[in-house]
PDB file of C-alpha atoms in Angstrom:
ATOM      1  CA  UNK A   1       6.872  72.348 -51.693  1.00  0.00           C
ATOM      2  CA  UNK A   2       3.982  69.837 -51.252  1.00  0.00           C
ATOM      3  CA  UNK A   3       3.620  70.689 -47.559  1.00  0.00           C
ATOM      4  CA  UNK A   4       3.336  74.436 -48.170  1.00  0.00           C
ATOM      5  CA  UNK A   5       0.973  73.936 -51.095  1.00  0.00           C
ATOM      6  CA  UNK A   6      -1.276  71.503 -49.207  1.00  0.00           C
ATOM      7  CA  UNK A   7      -1.348  73.721 -46.086  1.00  0.00           C
ATOM      8  CA  UNK A   8      -2.682  76.578 -48.211  1.00  0.00           C
ATOM      9  CA  UNK A   9      -5.502  74.381 -49.529  1.00  0.00           C
ATOM     10  CA  UNK A  10      -6.804  72.779 -46.341  1.00  0.00           C
ATOM     11  CA  UNK A  11      -9.062  74.745 -44.002  1.00  0.00           C
ATOM     12  CA  UNK A  12      -8.236  75.567 -40.388  1.00  0.00           C
ATOM     13  CA  UNK A  13      -8.942  72.719 -37.974  1.00  0.00           C
ATOM     14  CA  UNK A  14     -11.160  74.944 -35.800  1.00  0.00           C
ATOM     15  CA  UNK A  15     -13.478  75.466 -38.788  1.00  0.00           C
ATOM     16  CA  UNK A  16     -13.688  71.723 -39.378  1.00  0.00           C
ATOM     17  CA  UNK A  17     -14.338  71.008 -35.683  1.00  0.00           C
ATOM     18  CA  UNK A  18     -17.413  73.239 -35.890  1.00  0.00           C
ATOM     19  CA  UNK A  19     -18.908  71.280 -38.826  1.00  0.00           C
ATOM     20  CA  UNK A  20     -22.230  69.765 -37.785  1.00  0.00           C
ATOM     21  CA  UNK A  21     -21.687  66.611 -39.839  1.00  0.00           C
ATOM     22  CA  UNK A  22     -18.485  65.852 -37.937  1.00  0.00           C
ATOM     23  CA  UNK A  23     -20.013  66.274 -34.465  1.00  0.00           C
ATOM     24  CA  UNK A  24     -20.683  62.519 -34.403  1.00  0.00           C
ATOM     25  CA  UNK A  25     -16.966  61.976 -33.783  1.00  0.00           C
ATOM     26  CA  UNK A  26     -16.993  64.020 -30.555  1.00  0.00           C
ATOM     27  CA  UNK A  27     -13.679  64.694 -28.787  1.00  0.00           C
ATOM     28  CA  UNK A  28     -11.746  62.409 -31.117  1.00  0.00           C
ATOM     29  CA  UNK A  29     -11.269  65.445 -33.358  1.00  0.00           C
ATOM     30  CA  UNK A  30      -8.914  66.960 -30.773  1.00  0.00           C
ATOM     31  CA  UNK A  31      -6.243  64.349 -31.556  1.00  0.00           C
ATOM     32  CA  UNK A  32      -3.257  66.381 -32.840  1.00  0.00           C
ATOM     33  CA  UNK A  33      -2.209  63.563 -35.202  1.00  0.00           C
ATOM     34  CA  UNK A  34      -5.306  64.269 -37.295  1.00  0.00           C
ATOM     35  CA  UNK A  35      -4.155  67.810 -37.986  1.00  0.00           C
ATOM     36  CA  UNK A  36      -0.401  67.428 -38.561  1.00  0.00           C
ATOM     37  CA  UNK A  37       0.849  67.374 -42.100  1.00  0.00           C
ATOM     38  CA  UNK A  38       3.740  65.064 -42.883  1.00  0.00           C
ATOM     39  CA  UNK A  39       4.508  62.584 -45.633  1.00  0.00           C
ATOM     40  CA  UNK A  40       2.742  59.667 -43.941  1.00  0.00           C
ATOM     41  CA  UNK A  41      -0.423  61.562 -43.020  1.00  0.00           C
ATOM     42  CA  UNK A  42      -0.725  63.278 -46.403  1.00  0.00           C
ATOM     43  CA  UNK A  43      -0.208  60.056 -48.363  1.00  0.00           C
ATOM     44  CA  UNK A  44      -2.741  58.212 -46.209  1.00  0.00           C
ATOM     45  CA  UNK A  45      -5.228  61.055 -46.549  1.00  0.00           C
ATOM     46  CA  UNK A  46      -4.863  60.981 -50.338  1.00  0.00           C
ATOM     47  CA  UNK A  47      -5.447  57.227 -50.362  1.00  0.00           C
ATOM     48  CA  UNK A  48      -8.559  57.481 -48.199  1.00  0.00           C
ATOM     49  CA  UNK A  49      -9.995  60.549 -49.921  1.00  0.00           C
ATOM     50  CA  UNK A  50      -9.517  59.246 -53.442  1.00  0.00           C
ATOM     51  CA  UNK A  51     -10.883  55.816 -52.542  1.00  0.00           C
ATOM     52  CA  UNK A  52     -13.953  57.320 -50.897  1.00  0.00           C
ATOM     53  CA  UNK A  53     -14.548  59.549 -53.942  1.00  0.00           C
ATOM     54  CA  UNK A  54     -15.603  56.394 -55.804  1.00  0.00           C
ATOM     55  CA  UNK A  55     -18.084  55.272 -53.136  1.00  0.00           C
ATOM     56  CA  UNK A  56     -21.542  55.856 -54.642  1.00  0.00           C
ATOM     57  CA  UNK A  57     -23.193  56.923 -51.391  1.00  0.00           C
ATOM     58  CA  UNK A  58     -24.198  60.409 -50.247  1.00  0.00           C
ATOM     59  CA  UNK A  59     -22.210  60.122 -46.987  1.00  0.00           C
ATOM     60  CA  UNK A  60     -18.752  60.014 -48.558  1.00  0.00           C
ATOM     61  CA  UNK A  61     -17.353  62.829 -46.416  1.00  0.00           C
ATOM     62  CA  UNK A  62     -18.454  61.261 -43.143  1.00  0.00           C
ATOM     63  CA  UNK A  63     -17.059  57.867 -44.133  1.00  0.00           C
ATOM     64  CA  UNK A  64     -13.813  59.509 -45.215  1.00  0.00           C
ATOM     65  CA  UNK A  65     -13.577  61.318 -41.875  1.00  0.00           C
ATOM     66  CA  UNK A  66     -14.204  58.066 -40.016  1.00  0.00           C
ATOM     67  CA  UNK A  67     -11.484  56.251 -41.949  1.00  0.00           C
ATOM     68  CA  UNK A  68      -9.057  59.145 -41.452  1.00  0.00           C
ATOM     69  CA  UNK A  69      -9.688  59.062 -37.709  1.00  0.00           C
ATOM     70  CA  UNK A  70      -9.325  55.279 -37.577  1.00  0.00           C
ATOM     71  CA  UNK A  71      -6.069  55.357 -39.585  1.00  0.00           C
ATOM     72  CA  UNK A  72      -4.680  58.467 -37.886  1.00  0.00           C
ATOM     73  CA  UNK A  73      -4.074  60.418 -41.089  1.00  0.00           C
ATOM     74  CA  UNK A  74      -4.726  64.066 -41.944  1.00  0.00           C
ATOM     75  CA  UNK A  75      -8.455  64.599 -41.495  1.00  0.00           C
ATOM     76  CA  UNK A  76      -9.103  67.786 -43.497  1.00  0.00           C
ATOM     77  CA  UNK A  77      -7.140  66.562 -46.478  1.00  0.00           C
ATOM     78  CA  UNK A  78      -8.959  63.228 -46.635  1.00  0.00           C
ATOM     79  CA  UNK A  79     -12.356  64.916 -46.361  1.00  0.00           C
ATOM     80  CA  UNK A  80     -11.467  67.557 -48.964  1.00  0.00           C
ATOM     81  CA  UNK A  81     -10.277  64.963 -51.479  1.00  0.00           C
ATOM     82  CA  UNK A  82     -13.701  63.337 -51.528  1.00  0.00           C
ATOM     83  CA  UNK A  83     -14.813  66.374 -53.535  1.00  0.00           C
ATOM     84  CA  UNK A  84     -12.944  65.004 -56.529  1.00  0.00           C
ATOM     85  CA  UNK A  85     -16.330  63.429 -57.181  1.00  0.00           C
ATOM     86  CA  UNK A  86     -18.430  66.563 -57.292  1.00  0.00           C
ATOM     87  CA  UNK A  87     -21.725  66.945 -59.170  1.00  0.00           C
ATOM     88  CA  UNK A  88     -19.833  67.820 -62.357  1.00  0.00           C
ATOM     89  CA  UNK A  89     -17.316  64.957 -62.343  1.00  0.00           C
ATOM     90  CA  UNK A  90     -19.500  62.284 -60.731  1.00  0.00           C
ATOM     91  CA  UNK A  91     -21.364  61.135 -63.873  1.00  0.00           C
ATOM     92  CA  UNK A  92     -18.109  60.697 -65.785  1.00  0.00           C
ATOM     93  CA  UNK A  93     -16.387  58.900 -62.892  1.00  0.00           C
ATOM     94  CA  UNK A  94     -19.284  56.550 -62.239  1.00  0.00           C
ATOM     95  CA  UNK A  95     -19.826  55.793 -65.922  1.00  0.00           C
ATOM     96  CA  UNK A  96     -16.135  54.940 -66.212  1.00  0.00           C
ATOM     97  CA  UNK A  97     -16.424  52.751 -63.095  1.00  0.00           C
ATOM     98  CA  UNK A  98     -19.409  50.972 -64.650  1.00  0.00           C
ATOM     99  CA  UNK A  99     -17.463  50.367 -67.870  1.00  0.00           C
ATOM    100  CA  UNK A 100     -14.507  48.983 -65.877  1.00  0.00           C
ATOM    101  CA  UNK A 101     -16.822  46.668 -63.926  1.00  0.00           C
ATOM    102  CA  UNK A 102     -18.576  45.478 -67.079  1.00  0.00           C
ATOM    103  CA  UNK A 103     -15.200  44.760 -68.673  1.00  0.00           C
ATOM    104  CA  UNK A 104     -13.988  42.825 -65.623  1.00  0.00           C
ATOM    105  CA  UNK A 105     -17.192  40.782 -65.444  1.00  0.00           C
ATOM    106  CA  UNK A 106     -17.179  40.190 -69.217  1.00  0.00           C
ATOM    107  CA  UNK A 107     -20.698  41.554 -69.578  1.00  0.00           C
ATOM    108  CA  UNK A 108     -21.727  43.856 -72.393  1.00  0.00           C
ATOM    109  CA  UNK A 109     -22.625  47.376 -71.207  1.00  0.00           C
ATOM    110  CA  UNK A 110     -26.385  47.787 -70.927  1.00  0.00           C
ATOM    111  CA  UNK A 111     -28.160  50.692 -72.613  1.00  0.00           C
ATOM    112  CA  UNK A 112     -29.224  53.233 -70.047  1.00  0.00           C
ATOM    113  CA  UNK A 113     -32.262  55.444 -69.963  1.00  0.00           C
ATOM    114  CA  UNK A 114     -33.354  57.241 -66.816  1.00  0.00           C
ATOM    115  CA  UNK A 115     -36.799  57.057 -65.298  1.00  0.00           C
ATOM    116  CA  UNK A 116     -37.632  58.509 -61.902  1.00  0.00           C
ATOM    117  CA  UNK A 117     -39.335  55.617 -60.106  1.00  0.00           C
ATOM    118  CA  UNK A 118     -38.451  53.145 -57.394  1.00  0.00           C
ATOM    119  CA  UNK A 119     -39.168  50.161 -59.677  1.00  0.00           C
ATOM    120  CA  UNK A 120     -36.762  51.532 -62.286  1.00  0.00           C
ATOM    121  CA  UNK A 121     -34.000  51.958 -59.699  1.00  0.00           C
ATOM    122  CA  UNK A 122     -34.460  48.440 -58.326  1.00  0.00           C
ATOM    123  CA  UNK A 123     -34.508  46.950 -61.846  1.00  0.00           C
ATOM    124  CA  UNK A 124     -31.339  48.842 -62.810  1.00  0.00           C
ATOM    125  CA  UNK A 125     -29.576  47.702 -59.644  1.00  0.00           C
ATOM    126  CA  UNK A 126     -30.108  44.107 -60.733  1.00  0.00           C
ATOM    127  CA  UNK A 127     -28.768  44.698 -64.235  1.00  0.00           C
ATOM    128  CA  UNK A 128     -26.083  47.377 -63.859  1.00  0.00           C
ATOM    129  CA  UNK A 129     -25.501  47.078 -60.108  1.00  0.00           C
ATOM    130  CA  UNK A 130     -22.845  44.327 -59.978  1.00  0.00           C
ATOM    131  CA  UNK A 131     -20.580  45.823 -62.680  1.00  0.00           C
ATOM    132  CA  UNK A 132     -21.071  49.293 -61.220  1.00  0.00           C
ATOM    133  CA  UNK A 133     -20.154  48.272 -57.669  1.00  0.00           C
ATOM    134  CA  UNK A 134     -17.167  46.214 -58.828  1.00  0.00           C
ATOM    135  CA  UNK A 135     -15.973  49.089 -61.008  1.00  0.00           C
ATOM    136  CA  UNK A 136     -16.297  51.548 -58.129  1.00  0.00           C
ATOM    137  CA  UNK A 137     -14.267  49.279 -55.853  1.00  0.00           C
ATOM    138  CA  UNK A 138     -11.542  48.690 -58.450  1.00  0.00           C
ATOM    139  CA  UNK A 139     -11.332  52.360 -59.481  1.00  0.00           C
ATOM    140  CA  UNK A 140     -11.323  53.449 -55.831  1.00  0.00           C
ATOM    141  CA  UNK A 141      -8.482  51.089 -54.931  1.00  0.00           C
ATOM    142  CA  UNK A 142      -6.431  52.055 -57.984  1.00  0.00           C
ATOM    143  CA  UNK A 143      -6.930  55.800 -57.493  1.00  0.00           C
ATOM    144  CA  UNK A 144      -6.162  55.455 -53.778  1.00  0.00           C
ATOM    145  CA  UNK A 145      -2.927  53.598 -54.526  1.00  0.00           C
ATOM    146  CA  UNK A 146      -1.919  56.129 -57.182  1.00  0.00           C
ATOM    147  CA  UNK A 147      -2.626  58.965 -54.751  1.00  0.00           C
ATOM    148  CA  UNK A 148      -0.725  57.271 -51.921  1.00  0.00           C
ATOM    149  CA  UNK A 149       2.405  56.443 -53.875  1.00  0.00           C
ATOM    150  CA  UNK A 150       2.210  59.641 -55.922  1.00  0.00           C
ATOM    151  CA  UNK A 151       2.247  61.843 -52.821  1.00  0.00           C
ATOM    152  CA  UNK A 152       4.978  59.724 -51.211  1.00  0.00           C
ATOM    153  CA  UNK A 153       7.113  60.099 -54.349  1.00  0.00           C
ATOM    154  CA  UNK A 154       6.362  63.799 -54.801  1.00  0.00           C
ATOM    155  CA  UNK A 155       7.161  64.490 -51.162  1.00  0.00           C
ATOM    156  CA  UNK A 156      10.440  62.574 -51.379  1.00  0.00           C
ATOM    157  CA  UNK A 157      11.372  64.344 -54.604  1.00  0.00           C
ATOM    158  CA  UNK A 158      10.684  67.706 -52.965  1.00  0.00           C
ATOM    159  CA  UNK A 159      12.827  66.876 -49.930  1.00  0.00           C
ATOM    160  CA  UNK A 160      15.719  65.614 -52.059  1.00  0.00           C
ATOM    161  CA  UNK A 161      15.526  68.702 -54.251  1.00  0.00           C
ATOM    162  CA  UNK A 162      15.612  71.031 -51.249  1.00  0.00           C
ATOM    163  CA  UNK A 163      18.641  69.129 -49.863  1.00  0.00           C
ATOM    164  CA  UNK A 164      20.400  69.550 -53.183  1.00  0.00           C
ATOM    165  CA  UNK A 165      19.633  73.276 -53.231  1.00  0.00           C
ATOM    166  CA  UNK A 166      21.074  73.617 -49.712  1.00  0.00           C
ATOM    167  CA  UNK A 167      24.240  71.837 -50.715  1.00  0.00           C
ATOM    168  CA  UNK A 168      24.747  74.186 -53.654  1.00  0.00           C
ATOM    169  CA  UNK A 169      24.607  77.261 -51.384  1.00  0.00           C
TER     170      UNK A 169
END
């Protein structure tokens, strides 16, 4: 069940090979291990994609693709999972990450007001930066681990269930 469902969601590898942002990887994209879908590659792709969703940089997809290539896991799935942090969910995710970081550092959350200037950004990075970065790292690791073990467990459950159905026939 997970394999069929995931295959319906991920785009064709020829479409991804034509993406301009992924041209930096060159012929590495022709590795067939990056396109196969099995329990190991799907679980690794979930871990990478969900971890990279908490990276507060605009190049999340490229970094996710690089990690997927380096780890030899499913490339389209890891890149697609970065979009968990889309423009709608990103403020909530990053605010939660900031709260987690502030809790871990035992610092009270700072009041936040936005001002569009370079001085404001640099000042905020000194005050809210450390808890925010720590929170992003912790939330990324936890969500990556949950995704990894969740997919491993779901995949195993699906295989066991299909074996049981075959035995009943």
